[in-house]
């Protein structure tokens, strides 16, 4: 019987980093002579763990789907399903993403695996942007969070869909190839999956999922830790005070969405709590940008794609979201 492969990531620096966070921090809190520092570290630890607990189930689902794609989906399937026309490929990927319930964390390994199988980068980005933003679960939670008001949920779905298409089409104009960072290769070798038994395929799928989980998990941990640091030591009250007009309020709410790194299935309830302070365009900016890209998601993307591409993607999403909502602010 083939022995289960234990990923090497279990024993690298990031595993030691996890041990440090969970076992060293409590001692720092106990023996700290400064009550303020101890309190802030405890708050940091609480936020960090809460982000991980919130994100890990979706990452697990994502890596299982990525493992399924790796074993059961071939390059021939991809070539048959993806239209050759760039616009149609982007449109189809955005529609599929809208019907696919996924979190912004769990969708990164799926996108990575799709691109390695031959999905064009612009189509994969369309899927990545719409999946966490306008899937049925997110729309339902938004509808409930705003007191069963269809307006915010509908605007989030419609505007988010068109923003995703615009971003993906711009990506198709300026970026070619996989944009993977050095060391991450595509599936160049063709494997004979027809003669392999279903049990063997299932076992291989689980092995790939385990490798994917530990590969992406370390970036999730880094991103969650950075998000916890920012939430602990950056005053959101100061940011709120800055947003005193339409333009600055949109920027502030986009910044909050990026910093807070909330799960897309729950961010509507946080956004609704700001509805008495901020205008509808700024609330929509919060609800649209966060699921598309946030701090922890950016770190995970940097672990897969070239740094330049991730920064361009981040700036492009922010710019399209900002200008779209600023232009439409008089109508919504």
Coordinates of C-alpha atoms in Angstrom, one line a residue:
X1 CA 0.0 0.0 0.0
X2 CA 1.3 3.4 -0.9
X3 CA 2.3 5.4 2.1
X4 CA 0.7 8.8 2.6
X5 CA 3.0 11.6 1.6
X6 CA 3.7 14.0 4.5
X7 CA 4.1 17.5 3.1
X8 CA 7.5 19.1 3.8
X9 CA 5.7 22.3 4.8
X10 CA 4.9 20.7 8.1
X11 CA 8.5 21.0 9.2
X12 CA 9.6 24.3 7.7
X13 CA 9.8 27.8 9.2
X14 CA 6.1 28.5 9.0
X15 CA 5.3 25.6 11.3
X16 CA 7.7 27.0 13.8
X17 CA 6.0 30.4 13.3
X18 CA 2.6 28.9 14.2
X19 CA 4.0 27.4 17.3
X20 CA 5.5 30.7 18.3
X21 CA 2.1 32.4 17.9
X22 CA 0.1 29.9 19.9
X23 CA 2.6 29.1 22.7
X24 CA 4.9 32.0 23.1
X25 CA 2.4 34.8 23.1
X26 CA 0.5 33.7 26.2
X27 CA 3.8 33.8 28.1
X28 CA 4.5 37.3 26.9
X29 CA 1.1 38.4 28.1
X30 CA 1.5 36.8 31.5
X31 CA 5.0 38.1 32.2
X32 CA 4.6 41.6 30.5
X33 CA 5.0 44.4 33.0
X34 CA 3.1 46.8 30.8
X35 CA -0.7 46.3 31.0
X36 CA -1.4 48.2 27.7
X37 CA 1.1 46.0 25.8
X38 CA -0.3 42.8 27.3
X39 CA -3.9 43.9 26.4
X40 CA -2.9 44.8 22.8
X41 CA -1.1 41.5 22.3
X42 CA -4.1 39.6 23.7
X43 CA -6.4 41.5 21.3
X44 CA -4.0 40.8 18.5
X45 CA -4.0 37.1 19.3
X46 CA -7.8 37.0 19.5
X47 CA -8.3 38.8 16.1
X48 CA -5.6 36.6 14.5
X49 CA -7.2 33.3 15.6
X50 CA -10.7 34.5 14.7
X51 CA -9.6 35.3 11.2
X52 CA -8.0 31.9 10.9
X53 CA -11.1 30.1 12.2
X54 CA -13.3 32.1 9.8
X55 CA -11.1 31.4 6.8
X56 CA -9.9 27.8 7.3
X57 CA -13.1 26.0 6.4
X58 CA -13.3 27.8 3.1
X59 CA -9.6 27.1 2.4
X60 CA -10.2 23.4 3.0
X61 CA -13.1 23.4 0.6
X62 CA -11.0 25.3 -1.9
X63 CA -8.1 22.9 -1.8
X64 CA -10.4 19.9 -2.1
X65 CA -11.8 21.4 -5.3
X66 CA -8.3 22.2 -6.5
X67 CA -7.4 18.6 -5.9
X68 CA -10.4 17.5 -7.9
X69 CA -9.5 19.7 -10.8
X70 CA -5.9 18.4 -10.7
X71 CA -6.9 14.8 -11.0
X72 CA -10.2 14.7 -12.8
X73 CA -10.1 17.7 -15.1
X74 CA -7.8 17.4 -18.1
X75 CA -6.4 20.1 -20.5
X76 CA -8.8 18.8 -23.2
X77 CA -11.8 19.6 -21.0
X78 CA -10.5 23.1 -20.4
X79 CA -10.0 23.7 -24.2
X80 CA -13.5 22.5 -24.9
X81 CA -15.1 24.6 -22.2
X82 CA -13.3 27.9 -22.5
X83 CA -14.3 30.1 -25.5
X84 CA -11.4 31.4 -27.7
X85 CA -12.9 34.9 -27.7
X86 CA -11.5 36.9 -24.8
X87 CA -14.7 38.7 -24.0
X88 CA -16.8 35.5 -24.1
X89 CA -14.2 33.7 -22.0
X90 CA -14.4 36.5 -19.4
X91 CA -18.1 36.6 -19.5
X92 CA -18.5 32.9 -19.0
X93 CA -15.9 32.8 -16.2
X94 CA -17.8 35.7 -14.4
X95 CA -21.1 33.8 -14.8
X96 CA -19.6 30.6 -13.4
X97 CA -18.1 32.5 -10.5
X98 CA -21.4 34.1 -9.7
X99 CA -23.0 30.7 -9.3
X100 CA -20.1 29.3 -7.4
X101 CA -20.1 29.7 -3.6
X102 CA -16.5 30.4 -2.5
X103 CA -14.6 32.6 -0.1
X104 CA -11.8 34.9 -1.3
X105 CA -9.3 32.7 0.6
X106 CA -10.6 29.4 -0.7
X107 CA -10.8 30.5 -4.3
X108 CA -7.1 31.2 -4.7
X109 CA -6.0 27.6 -4.8
X110 CA -8.8 26.9 -7.2
X111 CA -7.7 29.7 -9.5
X112 CA -4.1 28.5 -9.3
X113 CA -5.1 25.0 -10.3
X114 CA -7.3 26.2 -13.2
X115 CA -4.6 28.4 -14.7
X116 CA -2.1 25.5 -14.4
X117 CA -4.6 23.4 -16.4
X118 CA -4.7 26.0 -19.2
X119 CA -7.4 28.5 -18.2
X120 CA -6.3 32.0 -19.5
X121 CA -5.3 34.4 -16.8
X122 CA -8.1 36.9 -17.7
X123 CA -10.8 34.2 -17.4
X124 CA -9.4 32.9 -14.1
X125 CA -9.4 36.5 -12.7
X126 CA -13.0 36.9 -13.7
X127 CA -13.9 33.7 -11.8
X128 CA -11.8 34.8 -8.8
X129 CA -13.5 38.2 -8.6
X130 CA -17.1 37.1 -8.9
X131 CA -16.9 33.9 -6.9
X132 CA -16.6 35.4 -3.5
X133 CA -18.7 38.5 -4.3
X134 CA -22.0 37.6 -5.9
X135 CA -22.6 34.0 -5.3
X136 CA -26.1 33.1 -3.9
X137 CA -24.9 32.8 -0.3
X138 CA -23.4 36.3 -0.3
X139 CA -26.4 37.9 -2.0
X140 CA -28.8 36.3 0.6
X141 CA -26.6 37.4 3.5
X142 CA -26.5 40.9 2.1
X143 CA -30.3 41.0 1.7
X144 CA -30.8 39.9 5.3
X145 CA -28.1 42.2 6.7
X146 CA -29.8 45.3 5.3
X147 CA -33.2 44.5 6.6
X148 CA -34.5 42.5 3.7
X149 CA -33.8 45.4 1.3
X150 CA -33.2 44.2 -2.2
X151 CA -31.6 47.5 -3.3
X152 CA -28.1 47.0 -1.7
X153 CA -28.0 43.3 -2.6
X154 CA -29.0 44.0 -6.2
X155 CA -26.5 46.8 -6.6
X156 CA -23.8 44.7 -5.1
X157 CA -24.5 41.9 -7.5
X158 CA -24.9 44.1 -10.7
X159 CA -22.1 46.5 -10.1
X160 CA -19.8 43.8 -8.8
X161 CA -20.4 41.7 -12.0
X162 CA -19.6 44.6 -14.4
X163 CA -16.6 45.7 -12.4
X164 CA -15.2 42.1 -12.5
X165 CA -15.7 42.0 -16.3
X166 CA -14.0 45.4 -16.7
X167 CA -11.0 44.4 -14.6
X168 CA -10.7 41.0 -16.4
X169 CA -10.8 42.6 -19.8
X170 CA -8.1 45.1 -18.9
X171 CA -6.0 42.2 -17.6
X172 CA -6.4 40.5 -20.9
X173 CA -4.9 43.5 -22.7
X174 CA -1.8 43.9 -20.6
X175 CA -0.9 40.4 -19.2
X176 CA -0.2 37.2 -21.0
X177 CA 0.8 33.7 -19.8
X178 CA 0.1 32.3 -16.3
X179 CA 1.9 35.1 -14.4
X180 CA 3.0 32.5 -11.9
X181 CA 6.1 33.4 -9.8
X182 CA 9.3 31.5 -10.4
X183 CA 9.2 27.9 -9.1
X184 CA 5.5 27.4 -9.8
X185 CA 5.1 25.4 -13.0
X186 CA 2.1 24.5 -15.1
X187 CA 1.0 20.9 -15.7
X188 CA 3.2 20.2 -18.7
X189 CA 3.1 16.5 -18.6
X190 CA 0.0 14.6 -19.7
X191 CA -1.0 11.8 -17.3
X192 CA -3.0 8.8 -18.4
X193 CA -6.0 9.2 -16.1
X194 CA -8.3 6.8 -18.0
X195 CA -6.5 3.6 -16.9
X196 CA -6.3 4.7 -13.2
X197 CA -9.0 3.3 -10.9
X198 CA -11.4 5.7 -9.2
X199 CA -10.1 4.8 -5.7
X200 CA -6.5 5.6 -6.9
X201 CA -7.7 8.9 -8.4
X202 CA -9.5 9.8 -5.1
X203 CA -6.4 9.0 -3.1
X204 CA -4.3 11.2 -5.4
X205 CA -6.8 14.0 -5.1
X206 CA -6.5 13.9 -1.3
X207 CA -2.7 14.0 -1.6
X208 CA -2.8 17.0 -3.9
X209 CA -5.3 18.7 -1.6
X210 CA -3.0 18.2 1.4
X211 CA 0.0 19.6 -0.5
X212 CA -2.1 22.5 -1.6
X213 CA -3.4 23.2 1.9
X214 CA 0.0 23.5 3.4
X215 CA 1.3 25.4 0.5
X216 CA -1.4 28.0 0.6
X217 CA -1.9 27.8 4.4
X218 CA 1.4 29.5 5.2
X219 CA 0.3 32.5 3.2
X220 CA -3.1 32.6 4.9
X221 CA -1.3 32.6 8.3
X222 CA 0.9 35.5 7.3
X223 CA -2.0 37.5 5.8
X224 CA -4.2 36.9 8.8
X225 CA -1.4 37.9 11.2
X226 CA -0.8 41.1 9.2
X227 CA -4.5 41.9 9.1
X228 CA -4.7 41.3 12.9
X229 CA -1.7 43.7 13.5
X230 CA -3.4 46.4 11.4
X231 CA -6.8 45.9 13.1
X232 CA -5.1 46.1 16.5
X233 CA -2.8 49.1 16.0
X234 CA -4.6 51.2 13.3
X235 CA -7.4 53.3 14.7
X236 CA -10.5 52.8 12.5
X237 CA -12.1 55.8 14.3
X238 CA -9.5 58.1 12.7
X239 CA -10.3 56.6 9.3
X240 CA -14.0 57.1 9.8
X241 CA -13.4 60.8 10.7
X242 CA -11.6 61.3 7.4
X243 CA -14.6 60.3 5.3
X244 CA -16.6 63.5 5.4
X245 CA -17.5 63.6 1.7
X246 CA -18.4 61.2 -1.1
X247 CA -14.9 60.8 -2.5
X248 CA -13.0 60.4 0.8
X249 CA -15.8 58.2 2.3
X250 CA -15.5 55.8 -0.7
X251 CA -11.7 55.6 -0.1
X252 CA -12.1 55.1 3.6
X253 CA -14.6 52.3 3.2
X254 CA -12.4 50.6 0.6
X255 CA -9.5 50.9 3.0
X256 CA -11.5 49.3 5.8
X257 CA -12.6 46.5 3.6
X258 CA -9.0 45.8 2.7
X259 CA -7.7 46.0 6.2
X260 CA -10.5 44.1 8.0
X261 CA -10.2 41.1 5.6
X262 CA -13.7 39.9 6.4
X263 CA -15.2 36.7 5.0
X264 CA -17.5 37.6 2.1
X265 CA -20.4 35.6 3.6
X266 CA -20.4 37.9 6.7
X267 CA -19.1 41.3 5.6
X268 CA -22.6 42.6 4.8
X269 CA -23.5 42.7 8.5
X270 CA -20.4 44.8 9.3
X271 CA -21.2 47.0 6.3
X272 CA -24.7 47.5 7.5
X273 CA -23.4 48.8 10.8
X274 CA -21.8 51.7 8.9
X275 CA -25.0 52.6 7.0
X276 CA -25.9 55.4 9.5
X277 CA -22.5 57.0 9.0
X278 CA -21.6 56.6 5.3
X279 CA -23.5 57.0 2.1
X280 CA -24.7 54.1 -0.1
X281 CA -21.8 54.4 -2.6
X282 CA -19.2 54.1 0.1
X283 CA -21.1 51.1 1.7
X284 CA -21.1 49.5 -1.8
X285 CA -17.4 50.2 -2.1
X286 CA -16.9 48.3 1.2
X287 CA -19.1 45.4 0.0
X288 CA -17.5 45.1 -3.5
X289 CA -13.8 45.6 -2.9
X290 CA -13.4 43.4 0.2
X291 CA -14.5 40.1 -1.5
X292 CA -12.5 40.9 -4.6
X293 CA -9.2 41.6 -2.8
X294 CA -8.2 42.2 0.9
X295 CA -5.0 42.0 2.9
X296 CA -4.9 38.3 3.6
X297 CA -6.0 37.5 0.1
X298 CA -3.2 39.7 -1.3
X299 CA -0.6 37.8 0.7
X300 CA -2.0 34.5 -0.7
X301 CA -1.9 35.8 -4.2
X302 CA 1.7 37.0 -3.8
X303 CA 2.6 33.4 -2.8
X304 CA 1.3 32.2 -6.2
X305 CA 1.7 35.0 -8.8
X306 CA 4.4 37.5 -9.6
X307 CA 4.6 40.5 -7.2
X308 CA 4.2 43.0 -10.0
X309 CA 1.1 41.3 -11.3
X310 CA -0.5 41.2 -7.9
X311 CA 0.2 44.9 -7.2
X312 CA -1.2 45.8 -10.6
X313 CA -4.3 43.7 -10.0
X314 CA -4.7 45.3 -6.6
X315 CA -4.4 48.9 -7.9
X316 CA -6.6 48.1 -10.9
X317 CA -9.4 46.6 -8.8
X318 CA -9.3 49.6 -6.4
X319 CA -9.3 52.1 -9.3
X320 CA -12.2 50.5 -11.1
X321 CA -14.3 50.2 -7.9
X322 CA -13.5 53.8 -6.9
X323 CA -14.3 55.5 -10.2
X324 CA -17.3 53.3 -10.9
X325 CA -18.9 54.2 -7.5
X326 CA -17.8 57.9 -7.7
X327 CA -19.4 58.3 -11.1
X328 CA -22.6 56.6 -10.1
X329 CA -22.8 58.2 -6.6
X330 CA -25.4 60.7 -7.8
X331 CA -27.7 57.9 -9.0
X332 CA -27.5 55.3 -6.2

